[in-house]
Every structure is written in C-alpha cells, then in structure tokens.
Coordinates of N, CA, C and O in Angstrom, one line a residue:
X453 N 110.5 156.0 114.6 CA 110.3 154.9 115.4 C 108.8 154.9 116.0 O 108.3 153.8 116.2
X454 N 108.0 156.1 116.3 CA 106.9 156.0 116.9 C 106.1 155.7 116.0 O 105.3 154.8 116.4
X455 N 105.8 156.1 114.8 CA 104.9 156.0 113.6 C 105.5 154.9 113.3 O 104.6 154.3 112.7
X456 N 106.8 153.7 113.4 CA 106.6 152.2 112.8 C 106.0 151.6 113.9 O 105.2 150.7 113.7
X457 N 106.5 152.1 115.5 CA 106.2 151.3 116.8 C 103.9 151.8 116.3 O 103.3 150.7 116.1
X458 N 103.5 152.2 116.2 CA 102.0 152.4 116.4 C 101.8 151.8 115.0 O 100.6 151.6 114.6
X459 N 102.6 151.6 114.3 CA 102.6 150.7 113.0 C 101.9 149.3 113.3 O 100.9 148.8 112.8
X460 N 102.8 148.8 114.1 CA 103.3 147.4 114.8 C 102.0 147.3 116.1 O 101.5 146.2 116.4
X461 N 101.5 148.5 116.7 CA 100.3 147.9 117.6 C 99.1 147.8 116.8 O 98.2 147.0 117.1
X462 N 99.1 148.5 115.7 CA 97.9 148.5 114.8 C 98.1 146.9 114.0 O 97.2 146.3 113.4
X463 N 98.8 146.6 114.0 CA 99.3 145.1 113.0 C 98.9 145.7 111.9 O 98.0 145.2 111.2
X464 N 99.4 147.0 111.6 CA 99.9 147.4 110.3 C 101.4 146.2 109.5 O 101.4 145.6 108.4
X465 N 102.2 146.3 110.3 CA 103.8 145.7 110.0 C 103.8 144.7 111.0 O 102.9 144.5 111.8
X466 N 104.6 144.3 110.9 CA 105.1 143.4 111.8 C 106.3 143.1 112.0 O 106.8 143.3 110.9
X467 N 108.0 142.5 113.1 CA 108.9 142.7 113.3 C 109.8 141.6 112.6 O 109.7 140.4 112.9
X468 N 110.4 141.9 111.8 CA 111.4 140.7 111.4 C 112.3 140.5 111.7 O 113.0 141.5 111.7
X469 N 112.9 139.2 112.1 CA 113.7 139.0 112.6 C 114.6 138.1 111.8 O 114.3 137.3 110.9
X470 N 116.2 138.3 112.4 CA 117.3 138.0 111.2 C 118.6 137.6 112.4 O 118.6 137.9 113.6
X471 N 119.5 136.9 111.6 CA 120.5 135.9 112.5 C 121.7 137.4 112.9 O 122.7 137.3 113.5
X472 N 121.2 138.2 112.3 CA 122.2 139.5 112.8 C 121.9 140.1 114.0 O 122.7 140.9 114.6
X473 N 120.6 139.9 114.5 CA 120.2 140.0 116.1 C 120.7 139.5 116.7 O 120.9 140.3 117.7
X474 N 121.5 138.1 117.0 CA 122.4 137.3 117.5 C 123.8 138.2 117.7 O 124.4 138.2 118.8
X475 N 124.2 138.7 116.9 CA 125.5 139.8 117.1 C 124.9 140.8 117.9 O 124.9 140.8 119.1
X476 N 124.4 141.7 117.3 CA 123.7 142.7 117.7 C 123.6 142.8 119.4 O 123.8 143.8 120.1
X477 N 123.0 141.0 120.0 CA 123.0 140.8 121.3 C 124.8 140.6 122.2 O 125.1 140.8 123.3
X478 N 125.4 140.1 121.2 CA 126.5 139.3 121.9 C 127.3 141.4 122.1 O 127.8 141.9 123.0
X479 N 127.0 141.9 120.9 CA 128.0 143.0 121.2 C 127.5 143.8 122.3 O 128.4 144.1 123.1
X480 N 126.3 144.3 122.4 CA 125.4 145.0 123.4 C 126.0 144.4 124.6 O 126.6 145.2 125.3
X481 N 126.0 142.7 125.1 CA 126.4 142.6 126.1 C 127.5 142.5 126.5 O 127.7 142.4 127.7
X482 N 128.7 142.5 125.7 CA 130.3 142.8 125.4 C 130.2 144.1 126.0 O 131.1 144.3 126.9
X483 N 129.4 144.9 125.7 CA 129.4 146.6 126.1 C 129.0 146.8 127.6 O 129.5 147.7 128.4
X484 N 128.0 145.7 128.0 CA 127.8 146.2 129.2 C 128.6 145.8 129.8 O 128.4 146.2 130.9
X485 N 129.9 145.0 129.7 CA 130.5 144.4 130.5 C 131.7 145.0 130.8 O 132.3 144.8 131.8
X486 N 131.8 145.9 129.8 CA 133.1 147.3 129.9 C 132.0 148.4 131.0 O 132.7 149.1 131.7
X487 N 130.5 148.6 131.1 CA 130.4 149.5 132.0 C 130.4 148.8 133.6 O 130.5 149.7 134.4
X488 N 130.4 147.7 134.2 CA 130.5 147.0 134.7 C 131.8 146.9 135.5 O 131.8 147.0 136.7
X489 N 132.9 146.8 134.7 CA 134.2 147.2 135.1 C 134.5 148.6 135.1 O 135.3 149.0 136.0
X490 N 134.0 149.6 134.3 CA 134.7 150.8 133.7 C 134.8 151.8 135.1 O 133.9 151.8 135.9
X491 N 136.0 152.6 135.1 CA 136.6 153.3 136.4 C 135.1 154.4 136.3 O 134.8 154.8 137.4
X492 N 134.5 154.8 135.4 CA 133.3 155.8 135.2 C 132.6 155.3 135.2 O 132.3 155.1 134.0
X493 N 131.8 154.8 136.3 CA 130.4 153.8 135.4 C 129.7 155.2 134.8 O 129.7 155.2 133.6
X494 N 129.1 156.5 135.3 CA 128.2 157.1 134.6 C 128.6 157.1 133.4 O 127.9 156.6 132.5
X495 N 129.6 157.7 133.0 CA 130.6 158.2 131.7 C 130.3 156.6 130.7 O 130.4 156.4 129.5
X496 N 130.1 156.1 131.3 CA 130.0 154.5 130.4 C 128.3 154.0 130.4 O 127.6 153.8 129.3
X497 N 128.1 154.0 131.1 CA 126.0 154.0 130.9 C 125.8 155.1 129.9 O 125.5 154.7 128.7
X498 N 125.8 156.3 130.2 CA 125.7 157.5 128.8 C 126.2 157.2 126.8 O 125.8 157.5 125.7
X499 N 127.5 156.2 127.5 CA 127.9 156.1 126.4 C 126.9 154.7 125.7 O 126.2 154.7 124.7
X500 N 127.2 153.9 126.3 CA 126.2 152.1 126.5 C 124.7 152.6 125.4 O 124.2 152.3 124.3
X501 N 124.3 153.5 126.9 CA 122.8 154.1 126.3 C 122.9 154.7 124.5 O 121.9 154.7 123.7
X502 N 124.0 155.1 124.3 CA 124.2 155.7 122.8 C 124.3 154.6 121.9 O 123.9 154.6 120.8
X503 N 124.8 153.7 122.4 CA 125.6 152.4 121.6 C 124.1 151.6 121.1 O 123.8 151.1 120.0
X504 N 123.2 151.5 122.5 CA 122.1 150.6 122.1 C 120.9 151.5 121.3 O 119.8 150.9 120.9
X505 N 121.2 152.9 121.1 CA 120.7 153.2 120.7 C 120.7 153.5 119.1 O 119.7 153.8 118.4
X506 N 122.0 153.3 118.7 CA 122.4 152.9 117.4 C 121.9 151.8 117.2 O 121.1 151.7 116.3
X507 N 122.4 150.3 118.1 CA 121.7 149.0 117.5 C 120.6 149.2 117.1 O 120.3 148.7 116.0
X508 N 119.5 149.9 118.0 CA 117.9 149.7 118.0 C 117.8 150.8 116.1 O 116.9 150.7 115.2
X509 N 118.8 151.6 116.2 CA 118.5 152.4 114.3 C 119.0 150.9 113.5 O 118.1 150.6 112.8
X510 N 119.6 150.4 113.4 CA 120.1 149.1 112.6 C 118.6 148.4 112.7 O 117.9 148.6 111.8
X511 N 118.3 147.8 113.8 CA 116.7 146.9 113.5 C 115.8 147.8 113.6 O 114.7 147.4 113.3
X512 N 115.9 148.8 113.8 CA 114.4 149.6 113.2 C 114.9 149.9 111.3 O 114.1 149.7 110.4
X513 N 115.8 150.3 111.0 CA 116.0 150.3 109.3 C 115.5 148.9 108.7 O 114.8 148.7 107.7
X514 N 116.2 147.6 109.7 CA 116.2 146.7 108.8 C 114.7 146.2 108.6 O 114.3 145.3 107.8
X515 N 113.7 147.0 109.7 CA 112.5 146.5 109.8 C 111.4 147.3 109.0 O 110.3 146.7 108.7
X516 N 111.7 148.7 108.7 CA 111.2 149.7 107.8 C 111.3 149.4 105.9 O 110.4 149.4 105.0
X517 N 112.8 149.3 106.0 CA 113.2 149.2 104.5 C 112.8 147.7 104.0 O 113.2 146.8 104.8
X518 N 112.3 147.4 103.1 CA 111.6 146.1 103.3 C 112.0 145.4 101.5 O 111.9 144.3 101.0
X519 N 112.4 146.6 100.9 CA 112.5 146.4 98.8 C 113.8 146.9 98.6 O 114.6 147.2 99.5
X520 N 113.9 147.0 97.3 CA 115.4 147.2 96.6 C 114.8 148.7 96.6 O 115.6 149.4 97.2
X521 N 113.4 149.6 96.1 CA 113.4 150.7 95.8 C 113.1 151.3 96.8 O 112.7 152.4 96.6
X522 N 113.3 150.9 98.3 CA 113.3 151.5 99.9 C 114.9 151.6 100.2 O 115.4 152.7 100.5
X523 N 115.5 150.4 100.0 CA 117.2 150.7 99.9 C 117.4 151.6 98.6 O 118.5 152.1 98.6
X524 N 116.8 151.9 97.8 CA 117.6 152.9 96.6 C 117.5 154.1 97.2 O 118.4 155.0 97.1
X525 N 116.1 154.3 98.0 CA 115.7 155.7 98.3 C 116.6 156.0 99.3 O 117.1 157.2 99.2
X526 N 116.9 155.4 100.3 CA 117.3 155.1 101.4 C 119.3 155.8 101.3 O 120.1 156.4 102.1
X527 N 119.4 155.2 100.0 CA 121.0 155.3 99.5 C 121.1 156.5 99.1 O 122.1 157.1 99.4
X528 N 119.7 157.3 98.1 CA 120.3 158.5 97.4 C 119.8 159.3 98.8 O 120.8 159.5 99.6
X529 N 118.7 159.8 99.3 CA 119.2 160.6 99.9 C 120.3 160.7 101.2 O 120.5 161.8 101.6
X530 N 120.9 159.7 101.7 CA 122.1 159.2 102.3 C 123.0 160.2 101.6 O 123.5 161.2 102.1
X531 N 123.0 159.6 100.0 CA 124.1 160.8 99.7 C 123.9 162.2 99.0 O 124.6 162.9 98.2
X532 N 122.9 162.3 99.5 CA 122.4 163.9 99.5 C 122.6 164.9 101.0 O 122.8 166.1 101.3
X533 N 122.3 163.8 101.5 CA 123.2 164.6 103.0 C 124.3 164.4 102.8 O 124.7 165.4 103.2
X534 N 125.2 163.9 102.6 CA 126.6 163.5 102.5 C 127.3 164.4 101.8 O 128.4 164.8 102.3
X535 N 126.5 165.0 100.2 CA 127.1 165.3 99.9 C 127.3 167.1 100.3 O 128.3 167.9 100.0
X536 N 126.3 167.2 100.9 CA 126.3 168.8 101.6 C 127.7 168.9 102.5 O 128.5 169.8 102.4
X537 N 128.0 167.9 103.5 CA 128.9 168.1 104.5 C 130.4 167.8 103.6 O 131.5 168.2 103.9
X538 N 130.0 167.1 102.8 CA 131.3 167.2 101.7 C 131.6 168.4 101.2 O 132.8 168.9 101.4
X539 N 130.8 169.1 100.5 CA 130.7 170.3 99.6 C 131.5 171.4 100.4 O 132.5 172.0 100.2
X540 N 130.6 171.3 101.7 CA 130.9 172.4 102.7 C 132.7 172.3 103.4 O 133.4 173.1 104.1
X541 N 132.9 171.4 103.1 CA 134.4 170.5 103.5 C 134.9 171.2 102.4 O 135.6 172.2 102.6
X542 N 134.8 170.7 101.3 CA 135.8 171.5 99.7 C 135.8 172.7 100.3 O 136.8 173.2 100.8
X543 N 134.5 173.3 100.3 CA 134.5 174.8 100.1 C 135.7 175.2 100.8 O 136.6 175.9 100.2
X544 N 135.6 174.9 101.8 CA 136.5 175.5 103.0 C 137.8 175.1 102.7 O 138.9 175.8 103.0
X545 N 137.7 174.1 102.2 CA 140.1 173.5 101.6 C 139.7 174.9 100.7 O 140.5 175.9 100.6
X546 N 138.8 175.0 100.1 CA 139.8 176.0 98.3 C 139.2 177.1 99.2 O 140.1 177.0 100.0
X547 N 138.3 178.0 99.8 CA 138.6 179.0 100.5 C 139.9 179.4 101.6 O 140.3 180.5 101.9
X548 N 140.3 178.1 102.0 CA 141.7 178.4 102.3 C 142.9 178.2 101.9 O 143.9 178.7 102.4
X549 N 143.2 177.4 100.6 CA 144.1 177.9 100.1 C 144.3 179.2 98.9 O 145.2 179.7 98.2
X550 N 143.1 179.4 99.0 CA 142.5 180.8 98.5 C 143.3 182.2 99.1 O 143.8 183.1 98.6
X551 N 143.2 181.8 100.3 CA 143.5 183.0 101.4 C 142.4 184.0 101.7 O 142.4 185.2 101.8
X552 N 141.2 182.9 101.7 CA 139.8 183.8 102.2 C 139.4 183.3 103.2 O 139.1 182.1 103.1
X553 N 139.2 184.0 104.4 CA 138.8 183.7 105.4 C 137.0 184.1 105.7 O 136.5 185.2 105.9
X554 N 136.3 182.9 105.8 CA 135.0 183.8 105.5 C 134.0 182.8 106.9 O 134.7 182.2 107.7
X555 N 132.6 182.8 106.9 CA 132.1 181.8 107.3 C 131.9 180.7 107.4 O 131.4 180.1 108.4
X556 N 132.2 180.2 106.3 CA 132.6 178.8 105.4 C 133.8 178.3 106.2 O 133.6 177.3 106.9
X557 N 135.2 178.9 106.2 CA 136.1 178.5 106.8 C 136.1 178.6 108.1 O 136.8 177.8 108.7
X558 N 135.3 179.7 108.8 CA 135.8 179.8 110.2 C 134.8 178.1 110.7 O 135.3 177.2 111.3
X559 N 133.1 178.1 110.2 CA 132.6 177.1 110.3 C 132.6 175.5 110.1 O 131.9 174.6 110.7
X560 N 133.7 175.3 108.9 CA 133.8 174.1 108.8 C 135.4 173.5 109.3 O 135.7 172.3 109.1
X561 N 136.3 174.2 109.9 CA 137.5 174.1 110.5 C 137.8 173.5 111.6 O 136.9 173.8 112.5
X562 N 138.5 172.8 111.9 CA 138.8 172.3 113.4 C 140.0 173.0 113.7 O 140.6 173.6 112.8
X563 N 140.5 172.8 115.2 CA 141.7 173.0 116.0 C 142.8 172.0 115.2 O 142.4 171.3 114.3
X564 N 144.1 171.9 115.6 CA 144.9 171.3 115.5 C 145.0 169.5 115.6 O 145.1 168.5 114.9
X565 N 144.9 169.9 117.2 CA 144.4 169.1 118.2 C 145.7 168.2 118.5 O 146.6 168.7 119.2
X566 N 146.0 167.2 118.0 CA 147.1 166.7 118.8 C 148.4 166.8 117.2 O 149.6 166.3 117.3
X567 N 148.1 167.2 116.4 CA 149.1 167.3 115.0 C 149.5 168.9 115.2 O 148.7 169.9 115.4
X568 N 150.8 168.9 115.0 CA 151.3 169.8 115.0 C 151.2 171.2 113.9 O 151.3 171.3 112.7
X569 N 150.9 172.3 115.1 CA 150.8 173.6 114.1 C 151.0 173.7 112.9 O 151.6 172.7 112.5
X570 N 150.7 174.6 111.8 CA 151.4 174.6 110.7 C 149.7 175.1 109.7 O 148.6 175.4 110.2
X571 N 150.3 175.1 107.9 CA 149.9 176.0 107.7 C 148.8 175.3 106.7 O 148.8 175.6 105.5
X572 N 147.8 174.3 107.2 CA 147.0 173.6 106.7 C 146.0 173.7 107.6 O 146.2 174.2 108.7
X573 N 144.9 173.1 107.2 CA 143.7 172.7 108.3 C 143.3 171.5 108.3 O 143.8 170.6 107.6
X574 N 142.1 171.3 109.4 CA 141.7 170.0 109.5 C 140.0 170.3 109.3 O 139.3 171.3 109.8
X575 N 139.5 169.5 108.7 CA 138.0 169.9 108.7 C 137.3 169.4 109.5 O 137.9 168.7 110.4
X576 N 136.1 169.5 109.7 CA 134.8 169.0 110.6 C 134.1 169.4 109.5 O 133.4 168.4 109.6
X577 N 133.6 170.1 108.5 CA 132.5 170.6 108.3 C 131.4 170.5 109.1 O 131.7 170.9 110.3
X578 N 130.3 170.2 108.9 CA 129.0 170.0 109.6 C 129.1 169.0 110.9 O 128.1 168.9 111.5
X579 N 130.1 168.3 111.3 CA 130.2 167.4 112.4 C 131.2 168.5 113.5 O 131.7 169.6 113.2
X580 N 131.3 167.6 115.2 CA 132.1 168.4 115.6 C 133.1 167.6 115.6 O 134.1 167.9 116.3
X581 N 133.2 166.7 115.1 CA 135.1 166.4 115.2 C 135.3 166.2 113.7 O 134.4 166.3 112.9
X582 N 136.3 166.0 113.5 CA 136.8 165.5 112.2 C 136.6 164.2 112.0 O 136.0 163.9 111.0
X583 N 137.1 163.1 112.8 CA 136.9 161.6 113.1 C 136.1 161.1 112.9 O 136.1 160.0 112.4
X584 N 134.8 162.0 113.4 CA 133.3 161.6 113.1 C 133.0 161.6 111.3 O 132.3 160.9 110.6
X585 N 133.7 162.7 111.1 CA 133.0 163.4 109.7 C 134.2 162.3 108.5 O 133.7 162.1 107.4
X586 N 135.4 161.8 108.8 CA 135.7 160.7 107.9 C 134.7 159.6 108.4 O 133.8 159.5 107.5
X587 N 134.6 158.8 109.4 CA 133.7 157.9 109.7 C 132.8 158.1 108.7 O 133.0 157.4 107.7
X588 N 131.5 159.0 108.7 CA 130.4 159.1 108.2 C 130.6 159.2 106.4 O 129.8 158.6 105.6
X589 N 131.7 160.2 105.9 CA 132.0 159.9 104.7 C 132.7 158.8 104.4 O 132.8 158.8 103.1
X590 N 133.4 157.8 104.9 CA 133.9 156.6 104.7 C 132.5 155.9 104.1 O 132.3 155.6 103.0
X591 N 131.8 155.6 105.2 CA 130.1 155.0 104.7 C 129.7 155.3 103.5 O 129.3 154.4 102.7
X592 N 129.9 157.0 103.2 CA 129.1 157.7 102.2 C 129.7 157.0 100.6 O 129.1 156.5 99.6
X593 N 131.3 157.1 101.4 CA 131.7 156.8 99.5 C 131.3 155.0 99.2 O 130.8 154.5 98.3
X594 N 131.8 154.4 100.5 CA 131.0 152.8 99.9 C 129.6 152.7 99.5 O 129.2 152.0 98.6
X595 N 128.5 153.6 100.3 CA 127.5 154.0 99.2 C 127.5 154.0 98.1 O 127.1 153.0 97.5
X596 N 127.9 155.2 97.6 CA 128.5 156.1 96.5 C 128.8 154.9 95.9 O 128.1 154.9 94.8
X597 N 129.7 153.9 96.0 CA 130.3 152.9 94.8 C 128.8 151.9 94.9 O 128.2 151.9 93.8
X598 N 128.2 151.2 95.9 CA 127.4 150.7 95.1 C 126.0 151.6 94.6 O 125.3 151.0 93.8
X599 N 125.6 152.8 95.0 CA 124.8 153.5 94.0 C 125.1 153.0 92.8 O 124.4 152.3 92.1
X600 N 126.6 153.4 92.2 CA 127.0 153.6 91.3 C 126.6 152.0 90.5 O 125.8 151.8 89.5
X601 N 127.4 151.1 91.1 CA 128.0 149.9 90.4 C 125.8 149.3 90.2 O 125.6 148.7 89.2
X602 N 124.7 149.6 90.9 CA 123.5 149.1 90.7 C 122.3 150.1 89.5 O 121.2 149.9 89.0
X603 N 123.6 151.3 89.2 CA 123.2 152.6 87.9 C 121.9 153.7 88.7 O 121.1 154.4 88.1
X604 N 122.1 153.4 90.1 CA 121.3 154.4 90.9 C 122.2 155.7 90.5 O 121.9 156.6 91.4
X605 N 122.6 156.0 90.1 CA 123.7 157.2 90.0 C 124.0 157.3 88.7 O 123.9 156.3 88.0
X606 N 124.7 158.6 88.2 CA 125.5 158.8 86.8 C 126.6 158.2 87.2 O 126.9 157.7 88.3
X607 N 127.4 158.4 86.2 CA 128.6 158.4 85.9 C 129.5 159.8 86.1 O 130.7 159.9 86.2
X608 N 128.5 160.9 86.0 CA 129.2 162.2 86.2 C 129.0 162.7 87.6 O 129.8 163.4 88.3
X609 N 127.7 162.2 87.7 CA 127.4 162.6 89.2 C 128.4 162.0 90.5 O 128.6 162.6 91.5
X610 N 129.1 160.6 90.0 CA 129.6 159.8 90.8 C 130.6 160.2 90.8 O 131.0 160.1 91.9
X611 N 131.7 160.7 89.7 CA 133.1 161.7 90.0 C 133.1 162.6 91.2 O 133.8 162.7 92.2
X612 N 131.8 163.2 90.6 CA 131.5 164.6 91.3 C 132.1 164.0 92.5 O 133.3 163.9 92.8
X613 N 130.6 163.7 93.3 CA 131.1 163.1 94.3 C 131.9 162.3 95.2 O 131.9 162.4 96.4
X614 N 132.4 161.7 94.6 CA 133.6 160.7 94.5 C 134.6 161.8 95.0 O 135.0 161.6 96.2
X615 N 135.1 163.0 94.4 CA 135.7 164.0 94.2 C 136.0 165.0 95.8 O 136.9 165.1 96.7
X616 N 134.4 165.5 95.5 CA 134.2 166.0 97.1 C 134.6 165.0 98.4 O 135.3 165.2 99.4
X617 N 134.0 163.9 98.1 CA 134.2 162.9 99.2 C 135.8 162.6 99.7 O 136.1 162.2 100.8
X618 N 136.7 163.0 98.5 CA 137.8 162.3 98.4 C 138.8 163.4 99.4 O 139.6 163.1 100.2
X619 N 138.3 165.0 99.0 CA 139.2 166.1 99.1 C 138.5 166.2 100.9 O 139.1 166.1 102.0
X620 N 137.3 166.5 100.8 CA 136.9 166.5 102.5 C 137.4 165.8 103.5 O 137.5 166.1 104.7
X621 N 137.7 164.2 102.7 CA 138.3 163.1 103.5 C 139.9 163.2 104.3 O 140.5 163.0 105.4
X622 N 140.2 163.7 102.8 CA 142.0 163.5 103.1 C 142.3 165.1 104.4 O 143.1 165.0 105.4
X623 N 141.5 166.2 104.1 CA 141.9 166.7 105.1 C 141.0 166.8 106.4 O 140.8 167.9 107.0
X624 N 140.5 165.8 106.8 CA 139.9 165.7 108.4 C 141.5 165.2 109.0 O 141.9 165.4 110.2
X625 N 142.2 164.7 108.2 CA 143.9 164.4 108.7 C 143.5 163.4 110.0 O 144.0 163.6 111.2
X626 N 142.7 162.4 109.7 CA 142.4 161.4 111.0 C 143.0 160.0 110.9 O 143.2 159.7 109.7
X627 N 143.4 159.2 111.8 CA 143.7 158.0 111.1 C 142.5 156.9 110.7 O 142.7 155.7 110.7
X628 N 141.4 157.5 110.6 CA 140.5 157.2 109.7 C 140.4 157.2 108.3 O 139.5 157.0 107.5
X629 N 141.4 157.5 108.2 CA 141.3 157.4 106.4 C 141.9 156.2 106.4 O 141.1 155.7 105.6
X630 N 142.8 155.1 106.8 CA 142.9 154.1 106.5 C 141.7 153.1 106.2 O 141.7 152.1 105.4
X631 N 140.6 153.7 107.2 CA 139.6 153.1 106.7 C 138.8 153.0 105.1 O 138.3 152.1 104.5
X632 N 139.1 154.4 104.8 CA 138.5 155.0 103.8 C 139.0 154.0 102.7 O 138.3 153.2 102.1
X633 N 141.3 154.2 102.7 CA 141.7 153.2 102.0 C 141.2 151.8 101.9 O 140.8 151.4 100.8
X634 N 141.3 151.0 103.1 CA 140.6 149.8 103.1 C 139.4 149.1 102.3 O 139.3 148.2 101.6
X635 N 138.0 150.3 102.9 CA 137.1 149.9 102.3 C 137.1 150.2 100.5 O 136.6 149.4 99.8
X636 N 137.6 151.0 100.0 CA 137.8 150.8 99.5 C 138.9 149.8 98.3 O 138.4 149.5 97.2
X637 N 140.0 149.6 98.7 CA 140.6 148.3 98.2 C 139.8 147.4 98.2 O 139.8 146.7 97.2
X638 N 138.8 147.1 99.5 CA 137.9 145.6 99.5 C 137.0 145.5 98.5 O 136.9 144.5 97.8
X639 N 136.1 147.2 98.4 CA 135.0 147.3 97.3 C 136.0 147.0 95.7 O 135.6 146.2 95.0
X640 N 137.0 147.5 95.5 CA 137.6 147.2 94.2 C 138.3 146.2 93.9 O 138.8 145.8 92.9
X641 N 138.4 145.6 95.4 CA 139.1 144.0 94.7 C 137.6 143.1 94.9 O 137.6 141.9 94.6

C-alpha cells in the first residue's frame, strides 16, 4: 500500500474506480450499524476496523493488478501459498493415521472444540482455526479451477492439488465445507 500510495502522489498510477465501490460502501456501512447497536462496541470497532480493512485490500488489488498476466501472477503464487498450508494439512491426516506423532501433527492439529471426542482430528495447519483454513482453501480450489480451465496450470499439477486441497478440507470438519461443495457445483455447472 505505501509504495502504490507514493505511486499515486508521484502520478505514477492513478485510482480506478468501479460500480463495486458502491457495495463495498453500502456493506461497510451495514457494518457500522451493527457497531452502533452492538452490546460490545469496543469488541465491534476492532472487528469493523478488520472488515474495512479487508475492503481497502479488495480496492488496493483491484487498483494494482491492472492485465490478465498480473491476475495470472497474482493466481499462481496464491496457490503456492495455498498449497504449502494444504501440504502441511495432508502431512498431518497420513502422519496420523500413521500413528506418528511428530511436529507436523502436534503443529497442524486443532482441539475438538464443540464435536465430540473421538479418534480423528481436525486440522488448522498454518491458520489458528480450522474455519479460517477451509475458508481460505475454499478460495484456493476456485482458483485452482480457473488456473486450470485458462492452462495457467498442468493437468497433473492440478490433481495434485486439487488432491491436497480436497483431503486438508474435509478434515478442518467445519461447516464450511458446504461452501467448498457449493462453489464448486456453481464452477462445474
């Protein structure tokens, strides 16, 4: 942000603007209107402040990436982080049903939390919740399909992944995966 913002005082770039700013505003102020009522206003400003600060990454991306080969770049390494917190997710299912307990498992593991005991896990890999970590690979695999479907990607690379994505997903055990289902039914119908 500071190297595009001194971009923008130099009239290096300049700001573009798009009819998705119009959402962008209506939902921001939908948000403030829950901190306004909310029994916690601090607990709700902290959160507000996180929310606007996602919108402000949506119009700083939309204002950086500017070509198809800034979104290509933009996509693979997307799923090159992705695919680490995936990897690290596998590892940890086949090191536990391995019956190896190592760093890998103690690190990429969650608590229970409100699903009952028993003799499975829930992952987080690299995030601290699980919920987070489907959310963010939910994203990764609709990537993943259009990498694929634009030939940014193999055909073998995209199992691969496809694979990790699939096994990391199913055990975060969130009801986030319906999302996972979803977007994908939409991308294949």
């Amino acid at each position: 942000f500071v190297i595009w913002f001194f971009a923008l005082i130099r009239r290096e770039t300049d700001i573009r603007f798009d009819g998705i700013y119009y959402l962008f505003g209506l939902y921001a102020c939908g948000l403030l209107l829950s901190v306004f009522f909310s029994q916690d206003p601090t607990a709700s400003v902290i959160k507000y402040l996180g929310e606007l600060y996602l919108i402000g990454l949506a119009v700083l991306t939309f204002n950086m990436v500017r070509s198809w080969e800034m979104v290509r770049t933009v996509f693979l390494v997307w799923l090159i982080a992705s695919s680490v917190a995936a990897a690290v997710g596998s590892l940890a299912v086949a090191f536990f049903y391995l019956g190896y307990s190592n760093l890998i498992t103690e690190f990429a593991t969650h608590h229970f939390g409100s699903l009952p005991t028993g003799n499975y896990l829930r992952i987080q890999a690299t995030f601290r919740f699980p919920s987070l970590l489907c959310n963010y690979l939910t994203i990764s695999l609709l990537i993943l399909f259009a990498a694929r479907k634009l030939n940014w990607i193999g055909r073998t690379l995209f199992f691969i992944l496809a694979a990790l994505f699939a096994v990391t997903i199913v055990f975060t055990l969130t009801p986030g995966i319906s999302g996972v289902l979803l977007g994908t039914a939409i991308w294949v119908g």
